[in-house]
CSV table of C-alpha atoms in Angstrom, one decimal:
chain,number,residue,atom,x,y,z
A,119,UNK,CA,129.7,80.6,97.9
A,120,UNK,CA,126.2,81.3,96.6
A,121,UNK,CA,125.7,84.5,97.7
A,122,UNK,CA,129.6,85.5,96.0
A,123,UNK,CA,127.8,84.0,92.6
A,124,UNK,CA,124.9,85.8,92.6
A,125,UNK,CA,126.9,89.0,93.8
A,126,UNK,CA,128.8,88.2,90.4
A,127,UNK,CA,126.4,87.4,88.1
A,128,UNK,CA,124.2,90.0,88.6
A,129,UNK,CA,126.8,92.7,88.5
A,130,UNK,CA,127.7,90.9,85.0
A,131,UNK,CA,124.0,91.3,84.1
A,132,UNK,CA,123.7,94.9,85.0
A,133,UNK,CA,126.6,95.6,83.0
A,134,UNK,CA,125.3,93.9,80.1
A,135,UNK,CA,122.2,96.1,80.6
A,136,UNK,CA,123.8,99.4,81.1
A,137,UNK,CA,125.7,98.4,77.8
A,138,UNK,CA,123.0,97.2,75.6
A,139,UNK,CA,120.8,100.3,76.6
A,140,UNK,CA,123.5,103.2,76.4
A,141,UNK,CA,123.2,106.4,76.1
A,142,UNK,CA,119.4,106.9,77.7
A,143,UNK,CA,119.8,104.2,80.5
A,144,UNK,CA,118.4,105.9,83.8
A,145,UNK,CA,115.7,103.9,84.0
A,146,UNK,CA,114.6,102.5,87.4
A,147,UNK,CA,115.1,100.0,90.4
A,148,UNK,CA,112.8,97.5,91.8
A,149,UNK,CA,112.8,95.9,94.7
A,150,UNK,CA,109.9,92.9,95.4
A,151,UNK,CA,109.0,90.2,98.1
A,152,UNK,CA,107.9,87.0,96.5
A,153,UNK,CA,106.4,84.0,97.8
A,154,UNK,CA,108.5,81.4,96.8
A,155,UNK,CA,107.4,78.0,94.8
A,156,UNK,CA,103.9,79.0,94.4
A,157,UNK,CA,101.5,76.4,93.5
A,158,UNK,CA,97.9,78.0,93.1
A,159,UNK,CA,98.8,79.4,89.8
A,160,UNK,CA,100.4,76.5,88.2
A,161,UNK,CA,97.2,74.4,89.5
A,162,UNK,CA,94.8,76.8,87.9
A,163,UNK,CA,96.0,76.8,84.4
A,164,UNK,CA,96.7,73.0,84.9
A,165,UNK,CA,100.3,72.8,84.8
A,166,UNK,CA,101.1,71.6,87.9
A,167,UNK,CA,103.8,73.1,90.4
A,168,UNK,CA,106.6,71.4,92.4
A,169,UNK,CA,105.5,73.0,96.3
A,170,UNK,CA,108.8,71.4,97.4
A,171,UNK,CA,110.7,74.7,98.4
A,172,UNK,CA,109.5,77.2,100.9
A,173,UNK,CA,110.2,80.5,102.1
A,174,UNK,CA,110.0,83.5,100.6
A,175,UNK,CA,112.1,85.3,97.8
A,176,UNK,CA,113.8,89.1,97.9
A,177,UNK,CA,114.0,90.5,93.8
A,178,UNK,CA,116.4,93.0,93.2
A,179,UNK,CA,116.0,94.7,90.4
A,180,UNK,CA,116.7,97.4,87.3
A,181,UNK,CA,115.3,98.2,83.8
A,182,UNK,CA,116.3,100.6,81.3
A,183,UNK,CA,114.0,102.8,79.6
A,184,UNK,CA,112.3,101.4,76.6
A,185,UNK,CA,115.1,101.0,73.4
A,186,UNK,CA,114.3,103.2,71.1
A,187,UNK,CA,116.6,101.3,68.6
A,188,UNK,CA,114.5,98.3,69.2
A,189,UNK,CA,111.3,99.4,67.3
A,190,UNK,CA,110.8,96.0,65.4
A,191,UNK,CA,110.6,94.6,69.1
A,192,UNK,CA,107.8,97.0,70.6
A,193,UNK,CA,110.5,99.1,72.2
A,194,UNK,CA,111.0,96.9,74.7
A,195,UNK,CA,113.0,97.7,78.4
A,196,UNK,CA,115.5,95.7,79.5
A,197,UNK,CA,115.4,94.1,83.0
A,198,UNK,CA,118.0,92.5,85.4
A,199,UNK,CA,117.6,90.9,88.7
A,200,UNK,CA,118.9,88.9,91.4
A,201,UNK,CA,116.6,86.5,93.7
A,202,UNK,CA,117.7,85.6,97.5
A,203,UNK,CA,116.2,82.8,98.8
A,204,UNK,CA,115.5,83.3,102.6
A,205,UNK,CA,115.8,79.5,103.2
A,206,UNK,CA,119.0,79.7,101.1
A,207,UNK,CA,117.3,76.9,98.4
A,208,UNK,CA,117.1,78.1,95.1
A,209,UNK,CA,118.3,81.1,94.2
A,210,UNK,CA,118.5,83.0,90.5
A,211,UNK,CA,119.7,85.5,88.4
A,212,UNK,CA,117.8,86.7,85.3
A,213,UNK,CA,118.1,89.4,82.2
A,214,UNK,CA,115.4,89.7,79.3
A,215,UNK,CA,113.3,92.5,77.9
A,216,UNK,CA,109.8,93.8,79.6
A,217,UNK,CA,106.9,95.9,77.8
A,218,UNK,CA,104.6,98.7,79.8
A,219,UNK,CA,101.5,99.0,78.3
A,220,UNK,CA,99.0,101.2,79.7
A,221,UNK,CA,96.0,100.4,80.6
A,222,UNK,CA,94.0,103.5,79.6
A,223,UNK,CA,95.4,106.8,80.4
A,224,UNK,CA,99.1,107.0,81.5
A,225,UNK,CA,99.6,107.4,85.2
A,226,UNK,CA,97.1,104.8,86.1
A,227,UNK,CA,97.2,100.9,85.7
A,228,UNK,CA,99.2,99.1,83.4
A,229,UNK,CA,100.1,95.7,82.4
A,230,UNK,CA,103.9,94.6,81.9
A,231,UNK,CA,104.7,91.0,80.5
A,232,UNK,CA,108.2,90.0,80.1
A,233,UNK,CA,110.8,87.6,78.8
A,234,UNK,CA,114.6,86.6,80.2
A,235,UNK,CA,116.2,84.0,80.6
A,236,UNK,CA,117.9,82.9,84.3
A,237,UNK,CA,120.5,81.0,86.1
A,238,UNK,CA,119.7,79.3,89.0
A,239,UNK,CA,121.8,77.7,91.9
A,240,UNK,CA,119.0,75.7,92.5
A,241,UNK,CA,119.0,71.7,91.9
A,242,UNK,CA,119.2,69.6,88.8
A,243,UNK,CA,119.3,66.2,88.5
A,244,UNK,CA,118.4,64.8,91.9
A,245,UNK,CA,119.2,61.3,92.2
A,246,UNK,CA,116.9,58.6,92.1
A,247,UNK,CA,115.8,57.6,96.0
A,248,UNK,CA,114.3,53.3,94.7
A,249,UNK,CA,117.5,52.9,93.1
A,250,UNK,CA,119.1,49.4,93.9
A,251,UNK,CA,121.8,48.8,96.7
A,252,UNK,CA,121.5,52.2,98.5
A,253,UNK,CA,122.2,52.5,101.8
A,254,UNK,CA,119.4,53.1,104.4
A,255,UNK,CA,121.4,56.6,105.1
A,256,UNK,CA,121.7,57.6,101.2
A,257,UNK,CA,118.4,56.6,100.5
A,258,UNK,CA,116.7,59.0,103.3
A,259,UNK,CA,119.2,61.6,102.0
A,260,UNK,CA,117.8,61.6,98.4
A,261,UNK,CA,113.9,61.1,99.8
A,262,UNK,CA,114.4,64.3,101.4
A,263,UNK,CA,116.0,65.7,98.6
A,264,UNK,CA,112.8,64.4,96.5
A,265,UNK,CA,110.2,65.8,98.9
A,266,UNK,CA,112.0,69.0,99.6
A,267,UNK,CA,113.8,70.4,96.7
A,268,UNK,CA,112.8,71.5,93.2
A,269,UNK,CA,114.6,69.7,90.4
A,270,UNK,CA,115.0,72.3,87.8
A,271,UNK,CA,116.5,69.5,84.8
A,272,UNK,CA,118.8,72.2,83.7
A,273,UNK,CA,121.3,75.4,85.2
A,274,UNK,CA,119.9,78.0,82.5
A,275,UNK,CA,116.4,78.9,82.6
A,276,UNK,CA,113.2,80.7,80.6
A,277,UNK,CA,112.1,83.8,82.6
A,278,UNK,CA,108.5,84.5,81.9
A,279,UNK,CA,106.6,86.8,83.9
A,280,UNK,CA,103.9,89.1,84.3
A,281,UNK,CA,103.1,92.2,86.7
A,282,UNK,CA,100.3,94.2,87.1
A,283,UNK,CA,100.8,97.9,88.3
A,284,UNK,CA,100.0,101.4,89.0
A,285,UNK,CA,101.9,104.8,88.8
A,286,UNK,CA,101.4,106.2,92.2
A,287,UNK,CA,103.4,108.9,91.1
A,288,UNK,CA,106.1,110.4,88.4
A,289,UNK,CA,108.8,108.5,90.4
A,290,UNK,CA,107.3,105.8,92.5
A,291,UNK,CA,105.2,102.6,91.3
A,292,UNK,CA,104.2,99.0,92.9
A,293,UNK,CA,103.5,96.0,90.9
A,294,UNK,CA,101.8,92.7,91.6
A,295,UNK,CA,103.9,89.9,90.5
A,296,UNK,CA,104.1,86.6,89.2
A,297,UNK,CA,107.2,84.9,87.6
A,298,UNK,CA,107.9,81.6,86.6
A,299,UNK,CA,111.2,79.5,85.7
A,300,UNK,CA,111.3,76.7,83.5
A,301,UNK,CA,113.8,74.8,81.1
A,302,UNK,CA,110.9,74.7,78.9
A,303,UNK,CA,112.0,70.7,77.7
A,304,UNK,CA,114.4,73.0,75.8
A,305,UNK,CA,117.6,73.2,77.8
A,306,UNK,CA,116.8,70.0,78.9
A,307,UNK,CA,115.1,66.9,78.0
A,308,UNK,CA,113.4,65.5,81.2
A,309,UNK,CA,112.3,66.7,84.7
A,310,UNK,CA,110.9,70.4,84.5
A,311,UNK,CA,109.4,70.8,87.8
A,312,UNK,CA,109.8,74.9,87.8
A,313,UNK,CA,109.6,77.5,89.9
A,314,UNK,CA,106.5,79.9,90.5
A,315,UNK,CA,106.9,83.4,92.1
A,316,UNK,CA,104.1,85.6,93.6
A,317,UNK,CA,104.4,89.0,95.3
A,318,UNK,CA,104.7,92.1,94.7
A,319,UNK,CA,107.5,94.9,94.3
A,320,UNK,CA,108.2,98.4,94.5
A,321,UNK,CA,109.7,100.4,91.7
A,322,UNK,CA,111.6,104.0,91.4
A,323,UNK,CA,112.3,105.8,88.4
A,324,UNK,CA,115.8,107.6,88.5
């Protein structure tokens, strides 16, 4: 069942890509490994991160070239992406715009933040494990679920992330990256443990 949803929403969000970037849309592919639920960065900027979900997480990638139409925004790119799980926890899909910016000449390093939002299988809502009149099974059931599963508050997610890369050639780049899902106390009013992502990806321009 979740792999036939993220099989369908990501197709969904590639169209929407192919569409909203028409007629230059070759742009490129990615494909990353990510260490999933991260907690170093969230602890050094002093937000915190859940460290309830392990394993790692396989990002699937594409971006359209920059929109040219889209001057007002910076000329932005426009990314989708799928994210499998390998512990079959939380998994995501995600559209938003990116921005390349080099980093002295072109062909070296460059910086690329970015903006999407996602949709995550992942959990929302967890139930309470001290609640009164639980049963000793029910309440091991939602410990578990407390100590081992991220509680996201809400479906729909921000997407904010940040790479690092370099051109190793015209067709071929790797990024290091980090990116982070969060309802932002937007989507939802409450828990907003998160996710944090680390790794790093490869990238081929058609």
């Amino acid at each position: 069942m979740k792999t036939a949803f993220l099989a369908s929403a990501a197709s969904l969000s590639l169209g929407a890509a192919l569409a909203f970037a028409a007629p230059a849309c070759a742009g490129e592919a990615f494909v990353g490994v990510y260490k999933h639920d991260v907690t170093f960065i969230g602890n050094a900027v002093g937000l915190g991160a859940a460290g309830r979900e392990g394993g790692a997480d396989i990002h699937l990638g594409y971006r359209t070239n920059r929109i040219e139409s889209l001057r007002w925004l910076g000329r932005p790119q426009v990314h989708t992406m799928v994210s499998i799980n390998t512990n079959n926890t939380s998994n995501f899909v995600a559209a938003g715009f990116d921005w390349k910016i080099e980093l002295g000449q072109p062909g070296g390093f460059y910086f690329r933040p970015g903006l999407g939002l996602a949709y995550t299988d992942g959990k929302t809502g967890l139930p309470p494990a001290n609640a009164p009149g639980l049963t000793p099974e029910e309440r091991a059931r939602r410990t578990y679920l407390y100590y081992h599963r991220i509680d996201f508050g809400s479906k729909v997610l921000f997407e904010p992330e940040l790479a690092l890369g370099y051109q190793v050639s015209d067709k071929v780049s790797v990024e290091l990256s980090y990116t982070h899902l969060s309802n932002g106390q937007i989507f939802h009013q409450g828990k907003n443990q998160g996710l944090d992502d680390a790794g790093v990806r490869l990238v081929y321009a058609f």
